[in-house]
PDB file of C-alpha atoms and ligand atoms in Angstrom:
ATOM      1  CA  UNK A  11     -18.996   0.563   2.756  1.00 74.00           C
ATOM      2  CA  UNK A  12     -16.228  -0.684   0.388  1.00 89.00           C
ATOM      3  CA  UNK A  13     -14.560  -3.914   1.188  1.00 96.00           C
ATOM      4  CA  UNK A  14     -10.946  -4.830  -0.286  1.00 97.00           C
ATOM      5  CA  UNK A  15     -10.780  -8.508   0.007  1.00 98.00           C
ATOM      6  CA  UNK A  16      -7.097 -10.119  -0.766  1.00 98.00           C
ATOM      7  CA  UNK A  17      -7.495 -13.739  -3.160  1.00 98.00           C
ATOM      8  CA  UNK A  18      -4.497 -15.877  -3.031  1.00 98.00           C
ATOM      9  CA  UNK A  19      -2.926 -16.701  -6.129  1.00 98.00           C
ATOM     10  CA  UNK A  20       0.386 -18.822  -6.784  1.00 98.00           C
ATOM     11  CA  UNK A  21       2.739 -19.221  -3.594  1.00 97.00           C
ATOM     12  CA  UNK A  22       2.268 -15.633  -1.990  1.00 98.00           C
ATOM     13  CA  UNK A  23       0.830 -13.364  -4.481  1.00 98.00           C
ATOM     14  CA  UNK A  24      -2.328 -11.779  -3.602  1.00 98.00           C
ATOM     15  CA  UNK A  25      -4.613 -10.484  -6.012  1.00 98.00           C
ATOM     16  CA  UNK A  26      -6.543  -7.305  -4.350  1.00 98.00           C
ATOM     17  CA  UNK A  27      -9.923  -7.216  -4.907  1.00 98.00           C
ATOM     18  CA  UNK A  28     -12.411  -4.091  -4.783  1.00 98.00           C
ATOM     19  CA  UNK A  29     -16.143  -4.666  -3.950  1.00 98.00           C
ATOM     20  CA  UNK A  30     -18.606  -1.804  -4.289  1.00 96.00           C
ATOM     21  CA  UNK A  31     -21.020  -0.797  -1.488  1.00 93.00           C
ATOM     22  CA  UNK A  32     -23.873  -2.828  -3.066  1.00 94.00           C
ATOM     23  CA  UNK A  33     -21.910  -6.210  -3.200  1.00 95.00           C
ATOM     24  CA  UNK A  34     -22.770  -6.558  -6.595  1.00 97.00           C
ATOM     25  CA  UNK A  35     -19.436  -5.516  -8.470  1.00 98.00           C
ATOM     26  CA  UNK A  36     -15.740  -6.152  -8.062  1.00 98.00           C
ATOM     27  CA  UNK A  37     -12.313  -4.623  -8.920  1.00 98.00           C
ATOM     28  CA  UNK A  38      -9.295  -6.925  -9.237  1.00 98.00           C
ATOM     29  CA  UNK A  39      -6.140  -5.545  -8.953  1.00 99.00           C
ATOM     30  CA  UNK A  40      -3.205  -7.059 -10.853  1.00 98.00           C
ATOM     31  CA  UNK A  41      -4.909 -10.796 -12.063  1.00 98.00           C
ATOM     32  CA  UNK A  42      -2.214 -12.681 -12.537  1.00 98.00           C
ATOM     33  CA  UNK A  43      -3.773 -16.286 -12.840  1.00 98.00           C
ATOM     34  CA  UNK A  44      -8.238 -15.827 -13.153  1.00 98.00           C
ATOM     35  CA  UNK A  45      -8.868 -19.373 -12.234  1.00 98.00           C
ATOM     36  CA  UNK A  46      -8.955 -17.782  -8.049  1.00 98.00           C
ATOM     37  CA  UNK A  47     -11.153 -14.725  -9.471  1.00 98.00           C
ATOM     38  CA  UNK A  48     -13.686 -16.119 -10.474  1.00 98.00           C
ATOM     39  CA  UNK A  49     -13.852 -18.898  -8.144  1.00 98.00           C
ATOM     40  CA  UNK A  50     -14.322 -15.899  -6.052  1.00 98.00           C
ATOM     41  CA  UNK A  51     -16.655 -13.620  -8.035  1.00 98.00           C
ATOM     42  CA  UNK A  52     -18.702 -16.988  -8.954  1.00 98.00           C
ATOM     43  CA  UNK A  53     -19.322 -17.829  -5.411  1.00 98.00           C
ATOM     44  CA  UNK A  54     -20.033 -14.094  -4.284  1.00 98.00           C
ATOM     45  CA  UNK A  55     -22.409 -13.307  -6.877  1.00 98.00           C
ATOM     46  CA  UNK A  56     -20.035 -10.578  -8.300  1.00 98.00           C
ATOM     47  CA  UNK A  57     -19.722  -8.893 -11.914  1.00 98.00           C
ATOM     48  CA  UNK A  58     -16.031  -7.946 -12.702  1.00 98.00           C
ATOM     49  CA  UNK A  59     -16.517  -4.453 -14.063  1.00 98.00           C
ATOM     50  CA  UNK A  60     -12.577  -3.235 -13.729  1.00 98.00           C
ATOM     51  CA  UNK A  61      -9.118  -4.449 -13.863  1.00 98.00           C
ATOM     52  CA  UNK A  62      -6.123  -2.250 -12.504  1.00 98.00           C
ATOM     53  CA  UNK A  63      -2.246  -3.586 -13.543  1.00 98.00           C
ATOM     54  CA  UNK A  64       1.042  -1.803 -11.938  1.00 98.00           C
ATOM     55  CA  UNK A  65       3.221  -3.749 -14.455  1.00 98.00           C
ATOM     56  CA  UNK A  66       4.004  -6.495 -16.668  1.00 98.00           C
ATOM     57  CA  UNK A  67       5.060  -9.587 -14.992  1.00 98.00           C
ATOM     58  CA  UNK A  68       3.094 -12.203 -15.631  1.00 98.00           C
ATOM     59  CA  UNK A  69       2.454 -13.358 -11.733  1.00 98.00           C
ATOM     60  CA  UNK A  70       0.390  -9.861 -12.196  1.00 98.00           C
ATOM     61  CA  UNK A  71      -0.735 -10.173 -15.918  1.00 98.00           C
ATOM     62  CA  UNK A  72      -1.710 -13.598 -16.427  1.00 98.00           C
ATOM     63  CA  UNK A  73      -5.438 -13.847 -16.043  1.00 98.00           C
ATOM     64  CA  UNK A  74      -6.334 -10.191 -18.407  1.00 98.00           C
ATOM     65  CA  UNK A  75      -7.297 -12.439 -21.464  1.00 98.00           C
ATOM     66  CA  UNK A  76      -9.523 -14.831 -19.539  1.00 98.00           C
ATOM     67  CA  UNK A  77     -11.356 -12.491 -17.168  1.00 98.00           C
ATOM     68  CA  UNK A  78     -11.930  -9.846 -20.346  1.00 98.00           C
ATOM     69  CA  UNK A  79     -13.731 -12.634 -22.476  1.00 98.00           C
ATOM     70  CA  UNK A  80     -16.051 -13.540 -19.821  1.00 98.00           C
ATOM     71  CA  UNK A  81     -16.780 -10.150 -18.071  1.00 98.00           C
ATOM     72  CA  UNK A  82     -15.342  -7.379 -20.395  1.00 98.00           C
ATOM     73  CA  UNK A  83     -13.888  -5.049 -17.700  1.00 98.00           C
ATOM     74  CA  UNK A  84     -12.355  -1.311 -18.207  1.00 98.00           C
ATOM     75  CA  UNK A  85      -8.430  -2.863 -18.111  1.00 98.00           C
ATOM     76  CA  UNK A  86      -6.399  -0.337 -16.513  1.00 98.00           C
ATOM     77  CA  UNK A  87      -2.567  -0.159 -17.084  1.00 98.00           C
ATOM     78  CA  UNK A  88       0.717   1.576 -17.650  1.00 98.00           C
ATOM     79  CA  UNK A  89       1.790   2.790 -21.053  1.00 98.00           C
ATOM     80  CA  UNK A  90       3.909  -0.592 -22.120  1.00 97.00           C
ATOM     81  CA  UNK A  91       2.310  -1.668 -25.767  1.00 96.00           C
ATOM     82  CA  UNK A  92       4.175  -5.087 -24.513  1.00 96.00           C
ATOM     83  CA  UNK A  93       1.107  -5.577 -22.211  1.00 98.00           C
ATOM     84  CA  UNK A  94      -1.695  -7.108 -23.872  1.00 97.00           C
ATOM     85  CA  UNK A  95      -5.137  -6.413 -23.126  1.00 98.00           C
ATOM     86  CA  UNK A  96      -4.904  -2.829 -21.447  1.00 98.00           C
ATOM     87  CA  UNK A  97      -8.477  -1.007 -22.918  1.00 98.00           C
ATOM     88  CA  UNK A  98      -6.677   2.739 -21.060  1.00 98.00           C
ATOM     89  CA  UNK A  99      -3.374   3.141 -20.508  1.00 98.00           C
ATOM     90  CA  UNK A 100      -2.122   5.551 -17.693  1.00 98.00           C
ATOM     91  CA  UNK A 101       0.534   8.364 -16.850  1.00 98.00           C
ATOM     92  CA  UNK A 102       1.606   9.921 -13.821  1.00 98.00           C
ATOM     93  CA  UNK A 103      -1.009  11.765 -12.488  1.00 96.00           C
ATOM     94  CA  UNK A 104      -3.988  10.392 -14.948  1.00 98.00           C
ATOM     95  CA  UNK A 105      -7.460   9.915 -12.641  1.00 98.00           C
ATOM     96  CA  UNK A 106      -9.078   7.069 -12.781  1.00 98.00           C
ATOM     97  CA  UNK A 107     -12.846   6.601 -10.829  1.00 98.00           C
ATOM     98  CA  UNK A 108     -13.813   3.011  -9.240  1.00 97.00           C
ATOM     99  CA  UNK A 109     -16.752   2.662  -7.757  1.00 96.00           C
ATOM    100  CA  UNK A 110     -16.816   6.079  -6.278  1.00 95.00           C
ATOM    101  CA  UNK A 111     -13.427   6.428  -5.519  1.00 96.00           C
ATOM    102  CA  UNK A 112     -10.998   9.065  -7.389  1.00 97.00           C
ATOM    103  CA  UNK A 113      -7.354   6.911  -8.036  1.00 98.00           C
ATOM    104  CA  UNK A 114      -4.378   8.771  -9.145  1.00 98.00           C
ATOM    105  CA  UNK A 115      -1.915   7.499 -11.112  1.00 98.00           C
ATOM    106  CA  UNK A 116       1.295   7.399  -9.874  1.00 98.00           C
ATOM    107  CA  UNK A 117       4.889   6.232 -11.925  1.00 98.00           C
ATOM    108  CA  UNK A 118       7.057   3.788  -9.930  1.00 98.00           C
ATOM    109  CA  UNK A 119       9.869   2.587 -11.942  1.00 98.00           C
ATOM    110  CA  UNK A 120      12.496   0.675 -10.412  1.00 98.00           C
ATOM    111  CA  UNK A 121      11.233  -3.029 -10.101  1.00 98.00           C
ATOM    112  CA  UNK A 122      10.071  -3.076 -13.623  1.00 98.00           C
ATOM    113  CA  UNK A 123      10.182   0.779 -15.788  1.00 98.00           C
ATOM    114  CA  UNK A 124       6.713   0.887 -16.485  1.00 98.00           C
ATOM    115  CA  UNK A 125       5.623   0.155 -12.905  1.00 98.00           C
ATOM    116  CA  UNK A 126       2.583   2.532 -11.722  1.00 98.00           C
ATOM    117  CA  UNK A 127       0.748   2.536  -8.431  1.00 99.00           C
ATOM    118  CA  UNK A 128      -2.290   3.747  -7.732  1.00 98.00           C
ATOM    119  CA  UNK A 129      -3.221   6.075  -4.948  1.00 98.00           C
ATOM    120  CA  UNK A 130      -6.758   7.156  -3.908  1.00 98.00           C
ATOM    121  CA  UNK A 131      -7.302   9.484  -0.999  1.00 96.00           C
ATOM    122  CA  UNK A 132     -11.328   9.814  -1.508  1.00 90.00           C
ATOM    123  CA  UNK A 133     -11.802   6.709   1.650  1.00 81.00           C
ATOM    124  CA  UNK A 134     -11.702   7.102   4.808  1.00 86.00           C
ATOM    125  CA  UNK A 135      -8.098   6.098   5.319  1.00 94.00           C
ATOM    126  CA  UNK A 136      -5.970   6.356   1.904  1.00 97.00           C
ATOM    127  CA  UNK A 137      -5.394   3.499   0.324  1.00 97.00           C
ATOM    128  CA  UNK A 138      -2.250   2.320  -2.225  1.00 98.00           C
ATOM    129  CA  UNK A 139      -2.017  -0.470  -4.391  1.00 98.00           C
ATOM    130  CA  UNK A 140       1.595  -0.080  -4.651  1.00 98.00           C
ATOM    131  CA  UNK A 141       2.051  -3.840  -6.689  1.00 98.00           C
ATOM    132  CA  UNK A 142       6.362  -4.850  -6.708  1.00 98.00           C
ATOM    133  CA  UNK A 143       6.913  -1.600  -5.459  1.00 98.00           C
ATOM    134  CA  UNK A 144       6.977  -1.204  -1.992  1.00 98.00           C
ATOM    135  CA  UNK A 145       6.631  -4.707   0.154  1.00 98.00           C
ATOM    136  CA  UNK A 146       5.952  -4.832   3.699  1.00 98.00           C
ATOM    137  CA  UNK A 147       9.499  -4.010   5.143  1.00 98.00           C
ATOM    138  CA  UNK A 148      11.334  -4.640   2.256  1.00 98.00           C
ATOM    139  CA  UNK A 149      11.042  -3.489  -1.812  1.00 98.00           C
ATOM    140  CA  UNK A 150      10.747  -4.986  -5.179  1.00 98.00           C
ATOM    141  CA  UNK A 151      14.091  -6.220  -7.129  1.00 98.00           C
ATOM    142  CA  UNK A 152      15.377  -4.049  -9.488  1.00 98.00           C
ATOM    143  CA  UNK A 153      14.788  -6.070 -12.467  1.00 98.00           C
ATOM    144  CA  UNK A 154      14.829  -3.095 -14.638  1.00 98.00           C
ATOM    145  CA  UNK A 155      15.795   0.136 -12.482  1.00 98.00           C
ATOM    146  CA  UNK A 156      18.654   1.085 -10.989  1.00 98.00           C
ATOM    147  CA  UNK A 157      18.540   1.965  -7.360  1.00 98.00           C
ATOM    148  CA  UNK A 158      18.140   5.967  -8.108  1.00 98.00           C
ATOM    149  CA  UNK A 159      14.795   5.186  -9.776  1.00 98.00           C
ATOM    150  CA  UNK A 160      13.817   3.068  -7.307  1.00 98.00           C
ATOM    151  CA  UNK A 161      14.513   5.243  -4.471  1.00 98.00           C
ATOM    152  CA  UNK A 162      13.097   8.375  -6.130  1.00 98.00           C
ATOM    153  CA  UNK A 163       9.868   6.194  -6.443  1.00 98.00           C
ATOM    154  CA  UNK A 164       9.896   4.907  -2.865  1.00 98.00           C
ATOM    155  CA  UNK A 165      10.138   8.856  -1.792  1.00 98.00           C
ATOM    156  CA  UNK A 166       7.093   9.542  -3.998  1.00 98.00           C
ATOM    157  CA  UNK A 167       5.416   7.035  -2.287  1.00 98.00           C
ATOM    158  CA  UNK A 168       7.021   7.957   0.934  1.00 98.00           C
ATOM    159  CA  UNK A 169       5.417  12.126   0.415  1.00 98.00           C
ATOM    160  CA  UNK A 170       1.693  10.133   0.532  1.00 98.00           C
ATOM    161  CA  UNK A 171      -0.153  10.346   3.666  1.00 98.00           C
ATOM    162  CA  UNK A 172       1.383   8.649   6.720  1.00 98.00           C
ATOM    163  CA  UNK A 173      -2.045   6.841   7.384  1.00 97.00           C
ATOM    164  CA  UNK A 174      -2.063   5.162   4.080  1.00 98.00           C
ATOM    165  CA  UNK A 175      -2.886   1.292   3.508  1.00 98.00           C
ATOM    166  CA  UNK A 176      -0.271  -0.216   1.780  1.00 98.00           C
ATOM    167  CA  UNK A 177      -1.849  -3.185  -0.524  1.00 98.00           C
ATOM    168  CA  UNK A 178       1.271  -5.078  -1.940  1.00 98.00           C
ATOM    169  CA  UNK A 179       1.185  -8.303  -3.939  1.00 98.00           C
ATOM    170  CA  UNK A 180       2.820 -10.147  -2.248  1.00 98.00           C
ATOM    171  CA  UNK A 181       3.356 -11.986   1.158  1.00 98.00           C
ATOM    172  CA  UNK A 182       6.801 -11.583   1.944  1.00 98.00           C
ATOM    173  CA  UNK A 183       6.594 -10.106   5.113  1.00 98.00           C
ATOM    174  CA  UNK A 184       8.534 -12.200   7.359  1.00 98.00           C
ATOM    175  CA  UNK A 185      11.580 -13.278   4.865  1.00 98.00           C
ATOM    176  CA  UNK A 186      11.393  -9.173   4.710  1.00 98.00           C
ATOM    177  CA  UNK A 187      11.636  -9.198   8.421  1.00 98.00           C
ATOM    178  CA  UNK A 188      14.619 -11.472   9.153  1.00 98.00           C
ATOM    179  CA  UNK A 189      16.383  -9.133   6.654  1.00 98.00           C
ATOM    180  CA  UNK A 190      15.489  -5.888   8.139  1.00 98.00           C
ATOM    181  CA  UNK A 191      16.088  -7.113  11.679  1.00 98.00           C
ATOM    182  CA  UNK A 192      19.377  -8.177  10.210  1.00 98.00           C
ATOM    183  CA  UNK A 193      20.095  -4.511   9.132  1.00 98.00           C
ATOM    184  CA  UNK A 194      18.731  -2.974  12.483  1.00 98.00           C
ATOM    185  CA  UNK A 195      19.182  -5.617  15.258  1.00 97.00           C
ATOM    186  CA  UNK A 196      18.156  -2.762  17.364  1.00 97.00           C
ATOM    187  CA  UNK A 197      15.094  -1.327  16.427  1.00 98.00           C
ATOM    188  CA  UNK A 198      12.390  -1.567  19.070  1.00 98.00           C
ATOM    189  CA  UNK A 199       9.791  -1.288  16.665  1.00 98.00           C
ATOM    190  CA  UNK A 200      11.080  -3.895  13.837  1.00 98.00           C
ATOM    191  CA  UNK A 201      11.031  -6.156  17.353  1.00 98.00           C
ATOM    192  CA  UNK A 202       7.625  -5.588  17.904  1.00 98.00           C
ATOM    193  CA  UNK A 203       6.714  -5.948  14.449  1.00 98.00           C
ATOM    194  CA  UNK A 204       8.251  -9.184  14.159  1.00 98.00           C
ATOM    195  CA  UNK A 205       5.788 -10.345  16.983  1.00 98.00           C
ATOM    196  CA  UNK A 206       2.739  -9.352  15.514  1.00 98.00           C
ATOM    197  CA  UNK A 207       3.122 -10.557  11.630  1.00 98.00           C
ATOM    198  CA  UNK A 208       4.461 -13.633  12.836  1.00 98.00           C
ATOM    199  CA  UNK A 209       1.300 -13.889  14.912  1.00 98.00           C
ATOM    200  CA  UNK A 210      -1.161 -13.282  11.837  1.00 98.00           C
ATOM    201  CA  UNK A 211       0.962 -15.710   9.289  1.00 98.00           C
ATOM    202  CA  UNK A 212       0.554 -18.455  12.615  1.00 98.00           C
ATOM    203  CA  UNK A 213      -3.101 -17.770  12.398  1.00 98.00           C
ATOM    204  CA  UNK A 214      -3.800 -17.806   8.559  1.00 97.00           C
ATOM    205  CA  UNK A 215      -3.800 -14.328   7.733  1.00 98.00           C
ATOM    206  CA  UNK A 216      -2.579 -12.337   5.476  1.00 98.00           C
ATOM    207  CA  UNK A 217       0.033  -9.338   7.346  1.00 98.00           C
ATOM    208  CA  UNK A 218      -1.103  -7.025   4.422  1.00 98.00           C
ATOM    209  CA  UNK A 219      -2.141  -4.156   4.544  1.00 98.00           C
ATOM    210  CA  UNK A 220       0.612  -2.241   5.967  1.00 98.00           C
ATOM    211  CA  UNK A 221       0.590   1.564   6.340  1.00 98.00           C
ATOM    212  CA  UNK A 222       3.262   3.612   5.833  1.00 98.00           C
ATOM    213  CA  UNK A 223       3.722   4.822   9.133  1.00 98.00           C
ATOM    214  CA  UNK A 224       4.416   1.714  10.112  1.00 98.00           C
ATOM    215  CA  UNK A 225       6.724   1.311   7.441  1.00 98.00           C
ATOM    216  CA  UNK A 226       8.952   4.304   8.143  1.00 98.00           C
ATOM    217  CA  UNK A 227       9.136   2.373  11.256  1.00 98.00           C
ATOM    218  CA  UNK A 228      10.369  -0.854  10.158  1.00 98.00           C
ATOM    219  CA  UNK A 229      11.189  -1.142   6.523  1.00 98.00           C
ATOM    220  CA  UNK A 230      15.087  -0.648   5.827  1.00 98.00           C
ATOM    221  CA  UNK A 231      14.285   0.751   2.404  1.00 98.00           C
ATOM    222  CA  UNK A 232      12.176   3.804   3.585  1.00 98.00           C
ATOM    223  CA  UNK A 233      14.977   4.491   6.291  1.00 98.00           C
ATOM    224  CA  UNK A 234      18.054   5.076   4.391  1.00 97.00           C
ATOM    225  CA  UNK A 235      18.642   8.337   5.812  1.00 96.00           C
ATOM    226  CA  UNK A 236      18.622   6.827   9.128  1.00 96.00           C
ATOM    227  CA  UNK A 237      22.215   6.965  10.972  1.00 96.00           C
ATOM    228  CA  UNK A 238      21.698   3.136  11.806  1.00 96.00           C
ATOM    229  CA  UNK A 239      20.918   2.136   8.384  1.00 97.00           C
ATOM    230  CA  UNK A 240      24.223   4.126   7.070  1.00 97.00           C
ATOM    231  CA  UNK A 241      26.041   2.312   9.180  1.00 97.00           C
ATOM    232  CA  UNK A 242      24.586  -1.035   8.322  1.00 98.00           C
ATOM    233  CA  UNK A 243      25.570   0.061   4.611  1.00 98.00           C
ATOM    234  CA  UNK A 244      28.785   0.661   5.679  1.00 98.00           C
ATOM    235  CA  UNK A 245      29.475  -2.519   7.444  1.00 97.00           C
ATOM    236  CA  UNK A 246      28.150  -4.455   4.264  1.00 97.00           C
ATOM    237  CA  UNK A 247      29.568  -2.112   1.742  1.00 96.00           C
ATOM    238  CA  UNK A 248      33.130  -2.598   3.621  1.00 97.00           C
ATOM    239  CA  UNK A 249      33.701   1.401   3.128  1.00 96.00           C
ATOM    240  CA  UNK A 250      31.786   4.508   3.318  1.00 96.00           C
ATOM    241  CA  UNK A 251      29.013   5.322   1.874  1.00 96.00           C
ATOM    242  CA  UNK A 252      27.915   9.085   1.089  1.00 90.00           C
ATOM    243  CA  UNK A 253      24.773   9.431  -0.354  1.00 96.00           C
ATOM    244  CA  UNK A 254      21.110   7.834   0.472  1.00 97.00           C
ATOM    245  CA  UNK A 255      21.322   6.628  -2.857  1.00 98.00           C
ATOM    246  CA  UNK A 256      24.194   4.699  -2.126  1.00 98.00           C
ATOM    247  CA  UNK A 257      23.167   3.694   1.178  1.00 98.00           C
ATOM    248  CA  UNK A 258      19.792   2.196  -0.450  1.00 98.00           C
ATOM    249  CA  UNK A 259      21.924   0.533  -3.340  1.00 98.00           C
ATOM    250  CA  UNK A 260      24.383  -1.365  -0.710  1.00 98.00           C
ATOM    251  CA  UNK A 261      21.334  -2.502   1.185  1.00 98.00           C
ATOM    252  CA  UNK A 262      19.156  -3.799  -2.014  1.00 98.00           C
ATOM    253  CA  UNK A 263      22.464  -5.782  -2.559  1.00 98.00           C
ATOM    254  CA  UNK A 264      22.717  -7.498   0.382  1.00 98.00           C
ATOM    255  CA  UNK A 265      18.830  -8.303   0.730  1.00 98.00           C
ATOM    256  CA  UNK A 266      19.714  -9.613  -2.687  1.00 98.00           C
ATOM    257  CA  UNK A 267      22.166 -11.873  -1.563  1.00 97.00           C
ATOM    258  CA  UNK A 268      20.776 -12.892   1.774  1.00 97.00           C
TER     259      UNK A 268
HETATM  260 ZN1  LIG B 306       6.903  -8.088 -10.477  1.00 62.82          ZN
HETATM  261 FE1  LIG B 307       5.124 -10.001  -8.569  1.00 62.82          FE
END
């Protein structure tokens, strides 16, 4: 069985880690600091044998120099010659193979333009590592995008499997809740959800993975064709808007500003 173990790096990243049936190697995605990795990989008895990046920042970046001199992993990456360090660099629908499992490539832009996430369906339930794309109720900033590439990218993501588990990078979960719960003081669901995450972070535990069913549930961003979240767009926007697109842009603003 393949384990996916999350290693805390920085204030709330978490950098996703892939361990083969034998125990013996490991898959880190997005390293942005190696100090934590191989305090991990050290202490497990674990070779590092491949690296997968979803974009440049350097919360996701940081540790590719230091982990490739002392284990000399495939580095897997998007197509940005700015990133240093990338030994295959990927395109939408490119393959990639990790200990058994068949990854597809998948273009995200929107937080950063040469975001990719990457999508495998070959485990029992699917599983995403979707980086600064899609959080736990909430979405990346749109440091790059503009909110018609980002939402385009959330419906790719959105057309996956409903069982999929959503591996984001960060813990953000309940500062995403308060806002969504903002947006729909009414949903049953987002109430609920509040409960439980609230209950993991109380005990020490990471609320990632999410799956996207339970996102279409709760998260404001994958619900912009929702009447409630129109309206909520309205009321912030102080006029009407038309078009999901414009629905998603009003509320990316006013997370931004919350
Ligand atoms: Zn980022
Ligand atoms: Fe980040």
């Amino acid at each position: 069985m393949l384990k996916i173990h999350p290693i805390p790096a920085f204030s709330d990243n978490y950098i996703w880690t892939l361990i083969d049936a034998s125990e013996e190697r490991a898959c880190v995605v997005d390293p942005g600091d190696a100090t934590p990795v191989i305090d991990y990989l050290t202490a497990n008895n674990l070779a590092l044998t491949d690296i997968l990046i979803t974009h440049h920042h350097p919360d996701h970046t940081g540790g590719i120099a230091e982990l490739t001199q002392r284990y000399s992993p495939a580095v897997y990456g998007p197509m940005n010659e700015r990133i240093q360090g990338i030994t295959q660099r990927l395109q939408e629908g490119q393959r990639i193979e990790v200990f058994g499992l068949d990854f597809s490539v998948i273009e995200v832009p929107g937080h950063t333009l040469d975001h990719i996430a990457y999508f495998s369906d070959s485990n029992t339930t699917p599983i995403l590592f979707c980086g600064d794309t899609l959080f736990a109720a909430g979405c990346g900033r749109l440091f790059e995008g503009t909110p018609e590439t980002m939402l385009a990218s959330l419906e790719k993501l959105a057309a996956l499997p409903a069982a999929t588990q959503v591996y984001c990078t960060h813990e953000y979960t309940l500062a995403n809740l308060r806002f969504a719960s903002a947006v729909e003081p009414d949903n049953q669901d987002l109430l609920v959800r509040v409960q439980t995450e609230q209950a993991k972070r109380n005990a020490d535990k990471p609320t990632l993975p999410s799956n996207l069913t339970l996102e279409f549930a709760t998260n404001p961003f994958m619900r912009c064709a929702t009447p409630s979240i129109k309206a909520a767009a309205e009321q912030y926007a102080g006029h009407a808007v038309d078009t999901k697109v414009e629905v998603f842009a009003a509320v990316r603003r006013w997370k931004d500003n919350f």
